[in-house]
mmCIF file of C-alpha atoms in Angstrom:
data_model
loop_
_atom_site.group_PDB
_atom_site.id
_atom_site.type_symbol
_atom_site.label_atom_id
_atom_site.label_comp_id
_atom_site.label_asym_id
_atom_site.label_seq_id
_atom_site.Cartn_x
_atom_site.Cartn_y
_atom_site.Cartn_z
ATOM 1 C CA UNK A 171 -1.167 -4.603 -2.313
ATOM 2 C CA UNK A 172 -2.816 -1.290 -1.801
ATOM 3 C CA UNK A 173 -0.487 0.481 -4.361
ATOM 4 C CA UNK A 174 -1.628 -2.008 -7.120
ATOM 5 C CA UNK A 175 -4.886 -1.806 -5.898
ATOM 6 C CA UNK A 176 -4.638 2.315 -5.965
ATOM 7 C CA UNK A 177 -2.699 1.848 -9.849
ATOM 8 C CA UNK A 178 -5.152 -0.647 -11.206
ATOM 9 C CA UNK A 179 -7.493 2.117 -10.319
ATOM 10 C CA UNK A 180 -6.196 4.812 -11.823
ATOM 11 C CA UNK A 181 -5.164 3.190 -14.932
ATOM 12 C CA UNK A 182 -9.141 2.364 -15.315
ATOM 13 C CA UNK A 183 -9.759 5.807 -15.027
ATOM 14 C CA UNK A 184 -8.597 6.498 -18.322
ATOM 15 C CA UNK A 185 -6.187 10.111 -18.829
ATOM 16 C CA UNK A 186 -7.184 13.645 -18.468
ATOM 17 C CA UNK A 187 -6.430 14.983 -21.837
ATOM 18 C CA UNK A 188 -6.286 18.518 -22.006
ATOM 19 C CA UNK A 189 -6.722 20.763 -25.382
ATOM 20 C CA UNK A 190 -3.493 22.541 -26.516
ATOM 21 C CA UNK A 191 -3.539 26.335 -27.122
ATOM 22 C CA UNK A 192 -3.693 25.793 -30.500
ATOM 23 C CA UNK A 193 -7.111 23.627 -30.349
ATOM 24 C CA UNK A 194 -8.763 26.494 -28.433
ATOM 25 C CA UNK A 195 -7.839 29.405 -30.425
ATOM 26 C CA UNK A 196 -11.134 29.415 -32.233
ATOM 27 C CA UNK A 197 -12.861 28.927 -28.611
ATOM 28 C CA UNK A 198 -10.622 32.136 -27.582
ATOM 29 C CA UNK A 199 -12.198 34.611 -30.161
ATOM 30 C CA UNK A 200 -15.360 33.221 -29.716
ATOM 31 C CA UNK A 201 -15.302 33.586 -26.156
ATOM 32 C CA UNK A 202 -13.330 36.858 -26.034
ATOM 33 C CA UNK A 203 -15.533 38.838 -28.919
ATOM 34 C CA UNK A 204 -16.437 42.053 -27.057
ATOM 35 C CA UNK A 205 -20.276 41.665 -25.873
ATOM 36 C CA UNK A 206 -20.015 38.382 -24.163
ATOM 37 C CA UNK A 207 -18.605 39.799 -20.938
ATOM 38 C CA UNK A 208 -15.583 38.131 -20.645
ATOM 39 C CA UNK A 209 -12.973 40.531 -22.702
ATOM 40 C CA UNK A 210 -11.510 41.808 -19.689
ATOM 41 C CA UNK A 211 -11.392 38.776 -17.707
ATOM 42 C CA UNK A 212 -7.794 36.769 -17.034
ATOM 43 C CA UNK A 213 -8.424 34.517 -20.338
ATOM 44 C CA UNK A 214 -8.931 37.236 -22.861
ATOM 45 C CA UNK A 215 -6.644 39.423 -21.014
ATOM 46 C CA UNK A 216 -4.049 37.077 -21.179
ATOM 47 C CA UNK A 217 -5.084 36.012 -25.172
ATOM 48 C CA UNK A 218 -5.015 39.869 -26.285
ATOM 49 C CA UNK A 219 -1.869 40.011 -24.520
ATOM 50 C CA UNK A 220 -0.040 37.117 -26.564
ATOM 51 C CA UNK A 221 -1.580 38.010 -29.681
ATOM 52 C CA UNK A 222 -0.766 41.241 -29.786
ATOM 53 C CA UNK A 223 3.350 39.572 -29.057
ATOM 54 C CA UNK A 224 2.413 37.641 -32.128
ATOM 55 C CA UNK A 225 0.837 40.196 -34.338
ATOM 56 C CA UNK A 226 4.780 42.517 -33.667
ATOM 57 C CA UNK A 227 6.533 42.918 -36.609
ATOM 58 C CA UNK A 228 9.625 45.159 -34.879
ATOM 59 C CA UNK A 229 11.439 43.391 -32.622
ATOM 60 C CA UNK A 230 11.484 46.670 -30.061
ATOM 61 C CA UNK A 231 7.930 46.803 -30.085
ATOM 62 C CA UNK A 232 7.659 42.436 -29.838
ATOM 63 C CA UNK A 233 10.071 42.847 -26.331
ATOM 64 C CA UNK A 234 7.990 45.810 -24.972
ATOM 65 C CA UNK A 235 4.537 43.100 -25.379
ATOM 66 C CA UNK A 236 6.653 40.642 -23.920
ATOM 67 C CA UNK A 237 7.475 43.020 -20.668
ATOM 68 C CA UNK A 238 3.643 43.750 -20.571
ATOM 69 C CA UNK A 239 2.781 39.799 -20.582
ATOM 70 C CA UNK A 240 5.283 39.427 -17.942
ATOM 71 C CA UNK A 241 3.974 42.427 -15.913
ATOM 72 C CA UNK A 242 0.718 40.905 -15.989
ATOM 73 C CA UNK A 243 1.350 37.643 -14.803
ATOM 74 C CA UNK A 244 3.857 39.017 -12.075
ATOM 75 C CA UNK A 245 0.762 41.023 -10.728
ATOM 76 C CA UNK A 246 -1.446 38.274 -10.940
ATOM 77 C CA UNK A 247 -3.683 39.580 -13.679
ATOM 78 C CA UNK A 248 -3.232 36.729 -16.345
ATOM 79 C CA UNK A 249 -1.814 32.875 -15.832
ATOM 80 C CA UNK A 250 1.521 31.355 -16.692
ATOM 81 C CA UNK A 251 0.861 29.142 -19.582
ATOM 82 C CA UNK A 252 1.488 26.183 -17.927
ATOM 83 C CA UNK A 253 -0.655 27.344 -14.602
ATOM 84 C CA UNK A 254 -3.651 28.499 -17.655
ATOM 85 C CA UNK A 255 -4.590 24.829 -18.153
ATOM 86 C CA UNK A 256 -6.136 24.546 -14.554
ATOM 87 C CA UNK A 257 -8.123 28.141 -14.887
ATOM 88 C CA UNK A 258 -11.672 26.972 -14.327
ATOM 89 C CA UNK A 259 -12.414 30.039 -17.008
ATOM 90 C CA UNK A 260 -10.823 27.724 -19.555
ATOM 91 C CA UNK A 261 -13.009 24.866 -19.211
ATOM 92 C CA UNK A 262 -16.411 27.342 -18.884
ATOM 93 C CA UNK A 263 -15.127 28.635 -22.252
ATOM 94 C CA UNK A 264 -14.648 25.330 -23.896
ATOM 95 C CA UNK A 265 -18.310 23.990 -21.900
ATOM 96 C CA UNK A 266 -19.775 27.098 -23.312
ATOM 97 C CA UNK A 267 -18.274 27.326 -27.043
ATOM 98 C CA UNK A 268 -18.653 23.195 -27.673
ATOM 99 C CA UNK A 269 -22.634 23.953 -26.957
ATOM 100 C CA UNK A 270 -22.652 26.684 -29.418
ATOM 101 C CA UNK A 271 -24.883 26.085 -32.129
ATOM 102 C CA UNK A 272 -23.668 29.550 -34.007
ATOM 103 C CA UNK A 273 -20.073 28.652 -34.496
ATOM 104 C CA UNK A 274 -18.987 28.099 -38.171
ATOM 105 C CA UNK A 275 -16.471 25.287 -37.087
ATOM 106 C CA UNK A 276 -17.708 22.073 -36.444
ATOM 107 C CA UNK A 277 -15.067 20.382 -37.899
ATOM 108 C CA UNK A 278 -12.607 21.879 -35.064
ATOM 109 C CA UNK A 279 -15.349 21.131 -33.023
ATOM 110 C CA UNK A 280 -15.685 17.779 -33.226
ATOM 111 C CA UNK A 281 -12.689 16.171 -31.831
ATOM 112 C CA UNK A 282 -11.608 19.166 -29.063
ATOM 113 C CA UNK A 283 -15.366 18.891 -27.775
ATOM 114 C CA UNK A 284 -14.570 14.979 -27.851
ATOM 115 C CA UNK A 285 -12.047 15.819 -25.299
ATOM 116 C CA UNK A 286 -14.114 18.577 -23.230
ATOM 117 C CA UNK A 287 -16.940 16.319 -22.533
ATOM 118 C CA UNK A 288 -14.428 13.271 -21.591
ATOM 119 C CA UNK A 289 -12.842 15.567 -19.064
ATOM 120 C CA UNK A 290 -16.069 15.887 -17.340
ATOM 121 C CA UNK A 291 -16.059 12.606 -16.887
ATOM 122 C CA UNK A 292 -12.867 11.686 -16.129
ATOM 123 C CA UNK A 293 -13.431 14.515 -13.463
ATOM 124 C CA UNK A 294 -16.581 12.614 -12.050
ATOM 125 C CA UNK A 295 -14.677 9.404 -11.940
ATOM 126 C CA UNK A 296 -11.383 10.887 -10.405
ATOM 127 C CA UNK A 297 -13.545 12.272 -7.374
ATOM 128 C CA UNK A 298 -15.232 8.829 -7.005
ATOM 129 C CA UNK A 299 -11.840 7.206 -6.192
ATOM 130 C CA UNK A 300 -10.285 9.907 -4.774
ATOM 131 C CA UNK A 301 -13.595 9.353 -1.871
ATOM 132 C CA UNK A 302 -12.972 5.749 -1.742
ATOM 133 C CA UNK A 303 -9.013 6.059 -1.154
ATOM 134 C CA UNK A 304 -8.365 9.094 0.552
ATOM 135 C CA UNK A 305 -11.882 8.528 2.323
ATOM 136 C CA UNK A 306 -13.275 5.252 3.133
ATOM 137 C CA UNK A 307 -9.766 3.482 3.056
ATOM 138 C CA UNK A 308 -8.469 6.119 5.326
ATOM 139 C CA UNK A 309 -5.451 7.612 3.319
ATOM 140 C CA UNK A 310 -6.208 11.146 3.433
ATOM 141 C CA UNK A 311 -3.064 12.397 5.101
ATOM 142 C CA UNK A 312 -0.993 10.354 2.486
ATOM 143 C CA UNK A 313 0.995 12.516 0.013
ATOM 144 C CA UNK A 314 -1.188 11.771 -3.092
ATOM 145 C CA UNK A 315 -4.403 12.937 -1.229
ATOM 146 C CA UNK A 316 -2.994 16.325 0.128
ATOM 147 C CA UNK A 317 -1.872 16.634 -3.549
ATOM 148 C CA UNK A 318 -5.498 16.304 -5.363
ATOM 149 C CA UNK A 319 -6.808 18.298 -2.047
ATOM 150 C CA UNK A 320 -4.194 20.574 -3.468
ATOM 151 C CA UNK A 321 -5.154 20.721 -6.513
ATOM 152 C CA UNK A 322 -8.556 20.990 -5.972
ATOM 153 C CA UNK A 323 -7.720 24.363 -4.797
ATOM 154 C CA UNK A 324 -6.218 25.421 -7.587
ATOM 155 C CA UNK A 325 -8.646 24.383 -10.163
ATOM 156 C CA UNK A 326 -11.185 26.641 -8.255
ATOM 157 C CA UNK A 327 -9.451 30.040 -8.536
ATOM 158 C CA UNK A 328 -9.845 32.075 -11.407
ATOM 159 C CA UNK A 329 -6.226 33.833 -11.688
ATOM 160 C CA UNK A 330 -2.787 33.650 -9.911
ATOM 161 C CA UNK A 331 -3.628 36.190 -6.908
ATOM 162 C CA UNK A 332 -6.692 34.094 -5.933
ATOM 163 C CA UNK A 333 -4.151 30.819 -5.973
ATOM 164 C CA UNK A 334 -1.398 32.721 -3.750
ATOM 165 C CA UNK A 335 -4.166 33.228 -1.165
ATOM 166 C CA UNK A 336 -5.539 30.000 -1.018
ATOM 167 C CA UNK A 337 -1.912 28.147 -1.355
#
C-alpha cells in the first residue's frame, strides 16, 4: 500500500525535464561573454574547453583539446557531462538568461524557458513529498530518502572537487 501510495505520488508530480546541451548553447555565450563574471567559472570553463575540441580542424591538435578537457575534469575544474546537468551554475544561467530582456532569441526562448520555470516547480513539489514521506511518514532511513538526501548534496556544489568533499 505505501509503495502505490509513494508511486501515485510521484507520478502526480509530473517529470523533471532537463534542457539538452544543444538547447542551452545560446544561454552558454550569453552567460559566458567576458564582462558578466562568469568566464572563468566551471560552466564557461568547461564550454570554452569543448568548443575549442569542436572548432579543431587537425586531428593532432582535436586529441591534445581532448587531453586538456580530460585534465580538467580529472582535477575537478569542469563537470563530466553527465554530472554538468546537476551544477547549480547551470540552472542560475538558464534563471538568469530566460529573464533577459536583451537576448535576440525569443524563439529559442520560448520553449527551453517553458522547461526552466517547470523545473522550479517540479523542484517545489518534489521537496513537499519528499517532507511528507521521508518526514512525517517516517521513511527517512529508507533507500529512496538517503538517495534525494544524496542528491541534494550534489545539486548544491558548484564543481566536482566540492562533490568529492561532501560525498
Amino acid at each position: 500500500m505505501r509503495a502505490a501510495t509513494l508511486a501515485t505520488l510521484c507520478a502526480a508530480l509530473g517529470s523533471d525535464a532537463q534542457y539538452s546541451a544543444k538547447e542551452t548553447a545560446s544561454a552558454l555565450r550569453w552567460w559566458c561573454e567576458p564582462g558578466r563574471g562568469h568566464d572563468q567559472g566551471p560552466l564557461c570553463l568547461r564550454w570554452s574547453l569543448t568548443d575549442a575540441i569542436a572548432s579543431a580542424t587537425e586531428e593532432s591538435e582535436k586529441i591534445s583539446r581532448v587531453d586538456k578537457l580530460k585534465a580538467a575534469i580529472q582535477k575537478g575544474l569542469v563537470d563530466g557531462q553527465a554530472v554538468d546537468a546537476t551544477n547549480p551554475e547551470r540552472h542560475e544561467m538558464m534563471d538568469a538568461w530566460c529573464a533577459d530582456q536583451s537576448t535576440e532569441d525569443a524563439a529559442t526562448k520560448r520553449q527551453v524557458c517553458a522547461r526552466v520555470r517547470n523545473r522550479k516547480d517540479f523542484v517545489a513539489r518534489r521537496e513537499v513529498l519528499l517532507q511528507w514521506w521521508c518526514g512525517e511518514q517516517g521513511h527517512g532511513e529508507s533507500v529512496k530518502c538517503k538517495q534525494m538526501e544524496f542528491g541534494k548534496k550534489v545539486e548544491s556544489t558548484m564543481n566536482g572537487t566540492e562533490r568529492k568533499v561532501r560525498a
